[in-house]
Short mmCIF file of C-alpha atoms and ligand atoms in Angstrom, two decimals:
data_model
loop_
_atom_site.label_atom_id
_atom_site.label_comp_id
_atom_site.label_asym_id
_atom_site.label_seq_id
_atom_site.Cartn_x
_atom_site.Cartn_y
_atom_site.Cartn_z
CA MET A 1 66.47 224.15 11.50
CA SER A 2 64.56 221.80 9.22
CA ASP A 3 60.85 222.38 8.91
CA THR A 4 59.44 219.12 7.71
CA ASN A 5 55.80 220.20 7.78
CA ILE A 6 53.57 223.19 8.04
CA LEU A 7 52.87 223.11 11.76
CA PRO A 8 49.28 223.20 13.01
CA GLU A 9 48.55 226.24 15.19
CA ASP A 10 46.62 224.30 17.81
CA GLY A 11 48.84 221.22 18.19
CA PHE A 12 50.49 220.01 21.40
CA TYR A 13 54.02 221.43 21.19
CA VAL A 14 56.84 219.72 23.07
CA LEU A 15 60.57 220.47 22.92
CA ILE A 16 63.13 217.85 24.00
CA THR A 17 66.83 218.67 24.38
CA GLY A 18 69.46 216.03 23.61
CA ALA A 19 66.98 213.88 21.70
CA ASN A 20 69.46 211.89 19.61
CA SER A 21 70.40 209.29 22.18
CA GLY A 22 69.59 207.56 25.44
CA LEU A 23 66.73 209.05 27.42
CA GLY A 24 66.11 211.96 25.05
CA PHE A 25 65.36 209.61 22.14
CA ALA A 26 63.30 207.33 24.39
CA ILE A 27 61.27 210.32 25.65
CA GLY A 28 60.51 211.22 22.01
CA CYS A 29 59.32 207.65 21.24
CA ARG A 30 57.29 207.34 24.41
CA LEU A 31 55.65 210.73 23.90
CA ILE A 32 54.50 209.59 20.45
CA ASP A 33 53.09 206.32 21.84
CA GLU A 34 51.30 207.87 24.80
CA PHE A 35 50.05 210.95 22.95
CA LEU A 36 48.41 208.82 20.26
CA GLN A 37 46.85 206.58 22.90
CA THR A 38 45.51 209.34 25.11
CA HIS A 39 44.60 212.26 22.84
CA PRO A 40 41.59 212.45 20.51
CA PRO A 41 42.14 212.00 16.74
CA SER A 42 41.63 215.71 16.15
CA GLU A 43 44.80 216.58 18.14
CA ASN A 44 48.35 216.75 16.74
CA LEU A 45 51.71 216.37 18.45
CA ILE A 46 54.60 218.60 17.38
CA LEU A 47 57.98 217.38 18.58
CA ILE A 48 60.79 219.90 18.41
CA ILE A 49 64.02 218.07 19.08
CA THR A 50 67.42 219.56 19.73
CA THR A 51 70.72 217.87 18.94
CA ARG A 52 74.29 219.11 18.58
CA SER A 53 74.42 218.94 14.76
CA GLU A 54 72.14 219.01 11.72
CA ARG A 55 73.20 215.45 10.86
CA LYS A 56 72.36 214.11 14.31
CA GLY A 57 69.03 215.94 14.12
CA SER A 58 68.00 214.56 10.74
CA ASP A 59 69.13 211.03 11.67
CA THR A 60 67.07 211.27 14.85
CA ILE A 61 63.98 212.36 12.94
CA VAL A 62 64.42 209.40 10.57
CA GLN A 63 64.54 207.06 13.59
CA LEU A 64 61.56 208.75 15.25
CA ARG A 65 59.57 208.45 12.01
CA LYS A 66 60.41 204.74 11.82
CA HIS A 67 59.17 204.33 15.38
CA LEU A 68 56.00 206.29 14.57
CA GLN A 69 55.33 204.15 11.52
CA LYS A 70 55.79 200.91 13.48
CA VAL A 71 53.48 202.04 16.27
CA CYS A 72 50.80 203.26 13.87
CA GLU A 73 50.88 200.06 11.83
CA GLN A 74 50.55 198.00 15.02
CA THR A 75 47.61 200.14 16.16
CA ALA A 76 45.93 199.88 12.76
CA ARG A 77 46.25 196.08 12.84
CA THR A 78 44.74 195.76 16.33
CA ALA A 79 42.04 198.46 16.02
CA PRO A 80 39.98 197.86 12.87
CA GLY A 81 38.86 201.07 11.18
CA THR A 82 42.01 202.95 12.25
CA SER A 83 44.22 204.19 9.44
CA SER A 84 47.96 204.01 10.00
CA LYS A 85 48.49 206.92 7.62
CA ALA A 86 45.99 209.15 9.44
CA LEU A 87 47.68 208.37 12.75
CA GLN A 88 51.11 209.17 11.34
CA GLN A 89 49.86 212.52 10.04
CA ARG A 90 49.11 213.55 13.61
CA VAL A 91 52.80 213.73 14.56
CA HIS A 92 55.12 216.43 13.20
CA PHE A 93 58.86 216.81 13.75
CA ARG A 94 61.31 219.66 13.76
CA ASN A 95 64.99 219.80 14.47
CA GLU A 96 67.07 222.54 16.07
CA VAL A 97 70.82 222.59 16.63
CA LEU A 98 71.74 223.50 20.20
CA ASP A 99 74.93 223.43 22.20
CA LEU A 100 74.08 224.10 25.82
CA THR A 101 77.64 225.06 26.71
CA SER A 102 77.39 228.06 24.38
CA LEU A 103 75.07 230.80 25.62
CA ILE A 104 75.05 232.32 22.12
CA SER A 105 73.83 228.98 20.74
CA VAL A 106 71.07 228.98 23.38
CA GLN A 107 70.03 232.51 22.40
CA LYS A 108 70.09 231.67 18.67
CA VAL A 109 67.92 228.59 19.05
CA ALA A 110 65.49 230.40 21.36
CA LYS A 111 65.13 233.23 18.86
CA ARG A 112 64.48 230.82 15.98
CA ILE A 113 61.86 228.93 18.00
CA ARG A 114 60.19 232.14 19.15
CA ASN A 115 59.97 233.38 15.58
CA SER A 116 58.66 230.14 14.10
CA THR A 117 56.49 228.49 16.75
CA PRO A 118 53.06 229.68 17.86
CA LYS A 119 53.39 228.26 21.39
CA LEU A 120 54.98 225.56 23.53
CA ASP A 121 53.14 223.27 25.94
CA ALA A 122 56.15 221.59 27.52
CA ILE A 123 59.92 221.67 27.28
CA ILE A 124 61.80 218.64 28.54
CA LEU A 125 65.29 219.63 29.65
CA ASN A 126 67.00 216.30 29.19
CA ALA A 127 70.45 216.84 27.63
CA GLY A 128 73.41 216.49 29.91
CA ILE A 129 76.89 215.18 30.55
CA GLY A 130 78.43 213.24 33.41
CA GLY A 131 81.79 214.97 33.39
CA TRP A 132 83.45 211.74 34.52
CA GLU A 133 86.99 210.75 33.62
CA GLY A 134 86.74 207.11 34.56
CA ILE A 135 85.97 204.62 37.28
CA ASN A 136 87.87 203.64 40.38
CA TRP A 137 87.70 199.92 39.65
CA GLY A 138 88.95 198.72 43.02
CA LYS A 139 86.29 200.74 44.83
CA ALA A 140 83.65 199.71 42.28
CA ILE A 141 84.25 195.97 42.74
CA TRP A 142 84.48 196.24 46.52
CA SER A 143 81.35 198.37 46.94
CA ILE A 144 79.29 196.23 44.55
CA LEU A 145 80.30 192.99 46.25
CA THR A 146 79.60 194.38 49.73
CA GLY A 147 76.32 196.22 49.01
CA TRP A 148 75.08 195.56 45.48
CA LYS A 149 71.86 197.58 45.34
CA ARG A 150 73.27 200.64 47.06
CA ALA A 151 76.51 200.58 45.03
CA VAL A 152 74.74 200.64 41.66
CA THR A 153 72.03 203.10 42.75
CA TYR A 154 74.21 205.61 44.62
CA PRO A 155 77.67 204.89 43.17
CA THR A 156 80.74 206.27 44.89
CA PHE A 157 83.30 205.00 42.38
CA LYS A 158 82.97 207.42 39.43
CA LYS A 159 85.96 209.73 38.95
CA SER A 160 84.90 213.25 37.99
CA GLY A 161 86.94 215.75 36.05
CA VAL A 162 87.80 218.76 38.20
CA GLY A 163 88.10 222.33 36.92
CA TRP A 164 86.37 221.75 33.57
CA THR A 165 85.13 224.97 31.99
CA THR A 166 83.37 225.76 28.73
CA LYS A 167 85.07 227.25 25.70
CA PRO A 168 85.04 231.09 25.81
CA GLN A 169 81.50 232.38 25.37
CA ILE A 170 82.53 235.52 23.52
CA PRO A 171 84.24 234.91 20.16
CA ALA A 172 87.64 236.53 19.64
CA SER A 173 87.58 239.71 17.54
CA ALA A 174 88.63 239.72 13.88
CA ASP A 175 92.23 240.59 14.85
CA GLY A 176 92.29 237.54 17.16
CA LYS A 177 91.99 239.55 20.39
CA LYS A 178 90.30 237.59 23.16
CA VAL A 179 87.73 239.25 25.39
CA ASP A 180 88.16 238.84 29.12
CA GLU A 181 85.37 236.78 30.66
CA PRO A 182 84.93 234.74 33.82
CA PRO A 183 84.90 230.94 33.52
CA LEU A 184 81.67 228.94 33.24
CA GLY A 185 81.69 225.44 34.70
CA GLU A 186 81.20 222.95 31.87
CA VAL A 187 79.03 220.40 33.67
CA PHE A 188 77.10 223.22 35.34
CA CYS A 189 76.46 224.86 31.97
CA ALA A 190 75.60 221.69 30.00
CA ASN A 191 73.30 220.25 32.66
CA PHE A 192 71.85 223.31 34.30
CA PHE A 193 72.70 226.85 33.21
CA GLY A 194 72.24 226.42 29.43
CA HIS A 195 68.79 224.95 30.13
CA TYR A 196 68.04 227.68 32.66
CA MET A 197 68.73 230.36 30.04
CA LEU A 198 66.70 228.45 27.43
CA GLY A 199 63.73 228.24 29.82
CA HIS A 200 63.89 231.99 30.34
CA TYR A 201 63.88 232.79 26.63
CA LEU A 202 61.10 230.31 25.86
CA ALA A 203 58.89 231.37 28.78
CA PRO A 204 56.77 233.69 26.59
CA LEU A 205 55.82 230.71 24.40
CA LEU A 206 54.98 228.65 27.48
CA ALA A 207 52.80 231.37 29.03
CA LYS A 208 49.11 230.67 28.61
CA ASP A 209 46.00 232.75 28.26
CA ILE A 210 44.14 232.98 31.56
CA GLN A 211 40.80 233.69 29.90
CA ARG A 212 41.01 230.56 27.75
CA ASP A 213 41.62 228.55 30.93
CA GLU A 214 44.65 226.83 29.41
CA ALA A 215 47.01 224.72 31.50
CA PRO A 216 50.31 226.49 32.24
CA GLY A 217 53.22 225.50 30.04
CA ARG A 218 55.59 223.03 31.73
CA ILE A 219 59.35 223.30 32.14
CA ILE A 220 60.30 219.71 32.94
CA TRP A 221 63.76 219.14 34.39
CA LEU A 222 65.61 215.81 34.37
CA SER A 223 67.40 215.31 37.62
CA SER A 224 68.93 212.23 39.18
CA LEU A 225 68.91 210.10 42.31
CA GLU A 226 72.46 211.38 42.81
CA ALA A 227 71.36 214.93 43.69
CA TYR A 228 73.01 214.93 47.12
CA GLY A 229 72.74 217.92 49.43
CA ARG A 230 76.45 217.69 50.25
CA SER A 231 77.44 218.17 46.59
CA LEU A 232 76.11 221.70 46.18
CA ASN A 233 78.41 224.36 47.58
CA LEU A 234 76.92 227.85 47.30
CA ASP A 235 80.43 229.34 47.32
CA ASP A 236 81.20 227.34 44.15
CA ILE A 237 77.72 227.03 42.66
CA GLN A 238 79.18 226.23 39.22
CA SER A 239 81.11 223.37 40.89
CA ILE A 240 84.31 224.22 39.01
CA GLY A 241 86.49 223.12 41.91
CA SER A 242 84.19 220.30 42.99
CA ARG A 243 84.84 216.56 42.85
CA GLU A 244 81.10 216.07 42.26
CA PRO A 245 80.11 218.57 39.53
CA TYR A 246 77.44 216.23 38.10
CA GLU A 247 75.80 215.67 41.48
CA SER A 248 76.06 219.39 42.22
CA SER A 249 74.29 220.32 38.95
CA LYS A 250 71.50 217.84 39.75
CA ARG A 251 71.11 219.09 43.32
CA LEU A 252 70.86 222.64 41.95
CA THR A 253 68.18 221.37 39.55
CA ASP A 254 66.22 219.87 42.47
CA VAL A 255 66.51 223.00 44.61
CA ILE A 256 65.53 225.38 41.81
CA ALA A 257 62.56 223.32 40.59
CA ILE A 258 61.16 222.43 44.03
CA THR A 259 61.42 225.94 45.47
CA SER A 260 60.03 227.64 42.36
CA THR A 261 56.53 227.89 43.84
CA LEU A 262 57.52 229.26 47.27
CA PRO A 263 56.74 232.86 48.24
CA SER A 264 60.39 233.36 49.26
CA THR A 265 61.61 232.83 45.68
CA ALA A 266 58.75 234.67 43.96
CA ALA A 267 60.71 237.81 43.07
CA SER A 268 63.45 235.85 41.30
CA VAL A 269 61.03 233.38 39.70
CA ASN A 270 58.85 236.23 38.40
CA SER A 271 61.83 237.96 36.86
CA TYR A 272 62.96 234.63 35.34
CA LEU A 273 59.57 233.73 33.87
CA SER A 274 58.42 237.24 33.09
CA CYS A 275 57.24 237.94 29.61
CA SER A 276 58.81 241.37 29.83
CA THR A 277 60.08 241.16 26.27
CA GLN A 278 56.45 241.55 25.24
CA PRO A 279 55.63 245.14 24.32
CA SER A 280 52.49 245.47 26.44
CA SER A 281 53.05 245.27 30.18
CA SER A 282 49.43 244.26 30.63
CA SER A 283 50.04 241.07 28.63
CA SER A 284 51.66 239.40 31.65
CA GLU A 285 48.49 240.03 33.66
CA LYS A 286 46.48 238.03 31.15
CA THR A 287 48.80 235.05 31.09
CA THR A 288 49.56 232.14 33.40
CA LYS A 289 53.27 231.74 34.01
CA PRO A 290 54.86 228.39 33.12
CA ARG A 291 55.40 225.87 35.93
CA LEU A 292 58.65 224.06 36.70
CA TYR A 293 58.39 220.30 37.32
CA LEU A 294 61.08 217.93 38.57
CA THR A 295 61.58 214.38 37.30
CA HIS A 296 64.30 211.73 37.16
CA PRO A 297 64.65 208.54 35.11
CA GLY A 298 65.99 206.18 37.79
CA ILE A 299 69.08 204.32 36.58
CA CYS A 300 69.30 203.42 32.88
CA GLY A 301 72.08 201.98 30.75
CA THR A 302 72.95 204.79 28.32
CA ALA A 303 76.00 206.43 26.78
CA ILE A 304 76.26 208.98 29.60
CA MET A 305 78.99 206.78 31.08
CA PRO A 306 81.08 205.84 28.03
CA LEU A 307 82.30 202.26 28.41
CA PRO A 308 83.75 199.63 26.07
CA TRP A 309 81.15 197.08 24.87
CA ILE A 310 82.16 194.33 27.28
CA LEU A 311 81.96 196.66 30.29
CA GLN A 312 78.61 197.94 29.08
CA MET A 313 77.35 194.36 29.20
CA CYS A 314 78.71 194.05 32.77
CA MET A 315 76.93 197.31 33.67
CA PHE A 316 73.60 196.00 32.35
CA ALA A 317 74.12 192.71 34.23
CA ALA A 318 74.82 194.64 37.45
CA PHE A 319 71.62 196.67 36.94
CA TRP A 320 69.52 193.53 36.30
CA ILE A 321 70.87 191.90 39.45
CA ALA A 322 70.04 195.07 41.42
CA ARG A 323 66.46 194.89 40.15
CA LEU A 324 66.24 191.19 41.02
CA LEU A 325 67.49 192.08 44.51
CA GLY A 326 64.50 194.43 44.82
CA SER A 327 65.74 197.81 43.56
CA GLN A 328 62.81 199.90 42.36
CA TRP A 329 65.20 202.43 40.83
CA HIS A 330 66.46 200.26 37.98
CA PRO A 331 64.24 200.79 34.92
CA ILE A 332 67.50 199.85 33.07
CA THR A 333 66.17 200.60 29.57
CA ALA A 334 65.80 204.20 28.46
CA ASP A 335 62.22 203.48 27.36
CA LYS A 336 61.19 202.66 30.94
CA GLY A 337 63.33 205.52 32.30
CA ALA A 338 61.32 207.91 30.10
CA CYS A 339 58.13 207.02 32.01
CA ALA A 340 58.18 209.87 34.57
CA PRO A 341 59.11 212.82 32.29
CA VAL A 342 56.56 211.73 29.69
CA TRP A 343 53.88 211.29 32.32
CA VAL A 344 54.53 214.80 33.66
CA ALA A 345 54.45 216.21 30.11
CA LEU A 346 51.09 214.65 29.25
CA ALA A 347 49.26 214.49 32.60
CA LYS A 348 46.13 216.60 32.96
CA GLN A 349 46.77 219.79 34.88
CA SER A 350 43.99 218.86 37.32
CA THR A 351 45.79 215.55 38.09
CA LEU A 352 49.12 217.25 38.80
CA ASP A 353 47.46 220.00 40.82
CA SER A 354 45.42 217.64 42.98
CA MET A 355 48.45 215.40 43.65
CA GLU A 356 50.47 218.44 44.67
CA ARG A 357 47.64 219.74 46.83
CA GLY A 358 47.57 216.42 48.69
CA GLU A 359 51.24 215.52 48.90
CA GLY A 360 53.08 218.75 48.14
CA VAL A 361 55.42 219.68 45.28
CA GLY A 362 57.60 216.68 44.54
CA LYS A 363 60.19 214.91 42.44
CA TRP A 364 58.69 212.38 40.04
CA GLY A 365 60.85 209.34 39.33
CA SER A 366 60.69 206.37 36.96
CA ALA A 367 60.56 203.13 38.95
CA THR A 368 59.78 199.52 38.16
CA ASP A 369 58.70 196.40 39.99
CA TRP A 370 60.63 193.13 40.02
CA TRP A 371 59.15 192.21 36.61
CA GLY A 372 60.13 195.54 35.06
CA ASN A 373 56.61 197.01 35.00
CA GLU A 374 57.23 200.74 35.11
CA ARG A 375 55.46 203.33 37.24
CA VAL A 376 55.94 206.91 38.39
CA GLU A 377 57.12 207.13 42.00
CA ARG A 378 57.53 210.16 44.23
CA THR A 379 61.15 210.49 45.26
CA GLU A 380 62.67 211.81 48.46
CA VAL A 381 64.68 215.03 48.22
CA GLU A 382 67.14 215.88 51.00
CA GLY A 383 65.72 218.79 53.01
CA TRP A 384 62.27 218.45 51.40
CA GLY A 385 61.29 214.85 52.04
CA TRP A 386 58.64 213.51 49.66
CA GLY A 387 56.70 216.76 49.42
CA GLY A 388 57.87 219.27 52.00
CA LYS A 389 55.65 217.83 54.75
CA VAL A 390 57.35 217.28 58.09
CA GLY A 391 56.37 214.00 59.75
CA VAL A 392 55.34 212.29 56.48
CA ARG A 393 57.31 209.12 55.97
CA ARG A 394 56.72 206.48 53.32
CA LYS A 395 56.06 202.92 54.42
CA ASN A 396 58.32 201.57 51.72
CA LEU A 397 61.80 202.99 52.33
CA SER A 398 63.63 200.62 50.01
CA GLY A 399 65.81 202.50 47.57
CA ARG A 400 66.26 205.40 49.98
CA SER A 401 69.49 207.37 49.58
CA PRO A 402 72.16 206.41 52.15
CA THR A 403 72.45 210.11 53.04
CA ALA A 404 68.68 210.66 53.49
CA LYS A 405 67.36 211.94 56.81
CA ASP A 406 63.78 212.34 57.98
CA LEU A 407 62.53 215.85 57.27
CA THR A 408 62.58 218.29 60.18
CA GLU A 409 61.28 221.86 60.45
CA GLU A 410 64.89 223.15 60.64
CA GLY A 411 65.92 221.07 57.62
CA LYS A 412 63.02 222.43 55.59
CA ILE A 413 63.79 226.03 56.55
CA GLU A 414 67.40 225.48 55.49
CA PHE A 415 66.29 223.96 52.16
CA GLU A 416 63.97 226.89 51.46
CA GLU A 417 66.74 229.35 52.27
CA THR A 418 69.10 227.48 49.94
CA GLY A 419 66.39 227.75 47.27
CA ARG A 420 66.06 231.50 47.78
CA ARG A 421 69.82 231.99 47.52
CA CYS A 422 70.17 229.74 44.46
CA TRP A 423 67.35 231.51 42.62
CA ARG A 424 68.85 234.92 43.42
CA GLU A 425 72.29 233.79 42.29
CA MET A 426 71.03 232.21 39.04
CA GLU A 427 69.10 235.35 38.14
CA ARG A 428 72.16 237.45 38.92
CA LEU A 429 74.32 235.21 36.72
CA ARG A 430 71.79 235.22 33.87
CA VAL A 431 71.54 239.01 33.79
CA GLU A 432 75.32 239.38 34.16
CA TRP A 433 75.97 237.09 31.18
CA GLU A 434 73.31 238.76 29.06
CA ARG A 435 74.93 242.16 29.70
CA ARG A 436 78.40 240.79 29.04
CA LEU A 437 77.37 239.29 25.69
CA GLU A 438 75.56 242.48 24.76
CA LYS A 439 78.55 244.68 25.63
CA ALA A 440 80.78 242.49 23.46
CA GLY A 441 78.28 242.79 20.60
CA ALA A 442 77.81 239.00 20.63
CA ALA A 443 74.28 238.80 22.07
CA VAL A 444 71.38 237.58 19.95
CA LYS A 445 68.49 240.00 20.47
CA MET A 446 65.06 238.45 20.87
CA ASP A 447 62.44 240.06 18.65
CA PRO A 448 59.99 242.09 20.71
CA GLY A 449 56.39 241.00 20.75
CA VAL A 450 57.15 237.29 20.47
N1 LIG G 1 71.21 207.29 32.32
C1 LIG G 1 70.87 207.40 33.58
O1 LIG G 1 70.86 206.42 34.35
C2 LIG G 1 70.48 208.72 34.14
C3 LIG G 1 70.17 208.78 35.50
C4 LIG G 1 69.78 210.00 36.05
C5 LIG G 1 69.69 211.11 35.24
N2 LIG G 1 70.00 211.01 33.93
C6 LIG G 1 69.89 212.25 33.13
O2 LIG G 1 69.22 212.01 31.92
C7 LIG G 1 69.66 212.93 30.93
C8 LIG G 1 69.99 212.19 29.65
O3 LIG G 1 71.08 211.32 29.90
P1 LIG G 1 71.33 209.97 29.10
O4 LIG G 1 71.58 208.94 30.12
O5 LIG G 1 70.29 209.73 28.08
O6 LIG G 1 72.74 210.31 28.42
P2 LIG G 1 73.21 210.30 26.89
O7 LIG G 1 72.72 209.09 26.18
O8 LIG G 1 74.68 210.57 26.94
O9 LIG G 1 72.45 211.57 26.26
C9 LIG G 1 72.83 212.87 26.57
C10 LIG G 1 72.28 213.80 25.52
O10 LIG G 1 72.66 215.13 25.86
C11 LIG G 1 73.29 215.71 24.73
N3 LIG G 1 74.27 216.71 25.15
C12 LIG G 1 75.40 216.53 25.87
N4 LIG G 1 76.06 217.69 26.02
C13 LIG G 1 75.34 218.63 25.37
C14 LIG G 1 75.50 220.02 25.14
N5 LIG G 1 76.57 220.70 25.57
N6 LIG G 1 74.56 220.67 24.41
C15 LIG G 1 73.49 220.02 23.94
N7 LIG G 1 73.27 218.71 24.11
C16 LIG G 1 74.19 218.02 24.82
C17 LIG G 1 73.98 214.55 24.03
O11 LIG G 1 74.31 214.92 22.71
P3 LIG G 1 75.54 214.17 21.93
O12 LIG G 1 75.00 212.84 21.50
O13 LIG G 1 75.84 215.08 20.80
O14 LIG G 1 76.66 214.05 22.91
C18 LIG G 1 72.87 213.52 24.12
O15 LIG G 1 71.89 213.78 23.16
C19 LIG G 1 70.85 213.67 31.55
O16 LIG G 1 70.41 214.91 32.03
C20 LIG G 1 71.25 212.78 32.71
O17 LIG G 1 71.85 213.50 33.75
C21 LIG G 1 70.40 209.86 33.36
#
């Protein structure tokens, strides 16, 4: 961890995972821009970024500082009387090293943050991997030529690795003896489970004081348009044997986030978000639990699909053509893709609450018009529609998933039941892993009272 400043107690604290590249870096930049535009000069932003190494973290902070300086100088030029230096002093950075495929790494980082940070207002769970081994080029060319927009929005030509698991979670003993442990799906752990555990450990920092009428802390998930219902198999929830582990992890993300406010999941959600590590049991009665929110960035050209330079250029060209053909789901640049998660992080609680009261809990996506002007757009979720309201259908159905169906009562009941089962299973898995690490003497104990 590198503390670059003494952090103000009352700042706006945001954590972003995987902030060194693609969408994570863009979310950091966009948060700086929008925070400075929308918050009064007395308020500070504290960005806690996570990367996979100290070097990546410090390089990222250098780049974020450069961005901050550029933005502040621009603002100072266009708004007379504004000091670039004063603006820059309102943003503070901190770096943490986190590997989401190691539960011990998740526990270590959570402990450090809990011991060094007064609170958190939002955590943006962005980091992730595709788990792809390549592309089926024949299928790619055919599907793009016969249905351009659909092929580059809901691709069917990526080849996923099957059977990928993480390195052992429990280190071998000094005499080299390995401890028996069940496998953890790698894509599942990087995209979902590592974040799930992190959210649990950071929940006490995200809990807010009811009496001070503070907005609940936000756990903001990054999902995808490719979160198909068919990809998630509850008998292989870690998708170790699946041909669509990425899609499965994103569908699980959708199901967990959307159903987190339903009465049927309350027992599991309460145990997940409980502040039971606090010494006084009455403390949980005085706090508002954090809220889970679901976002996705549309389709952006990033390193998540590693390609040689020339093919990257072809990918960008294909995305531009899709936008010109009317695709709203092609922000293309990470900066525009960051629109929805940043909006959810900074929106007033009253805005989010009144939108959810009207339209239901939803999935917030980054979209653009033909000219590339970005906006936040509600996105259909299989089995939930646009907000869990049967009979509600959008006028504009362009960009709809080829597997989407109008929401029915039966479909919604099934979705809610899937949510209940997923929550129960994730809580079971969390507790099981915590016990296993503890028994092996490898667990990192959280300090009580934090
Ligand atoms: N790009 C898109 O079109 C798109 C569409 C829908 C959803 N998304 C989602 O957006 C998120 C960001 O993706 P991206 O496109 O920006 O990809 P990216 O450029 O590859 O960034 C992924 C980030 O996650 C980090 N990461 C990977 N594995 C990790 C692990 N085990 N522990 C900790 N950090 C890890 C990477 O760190 P390293 O640099 O060290 O590898 C990197 O910082 C992902 O959740 C992705 O599913 C992207």
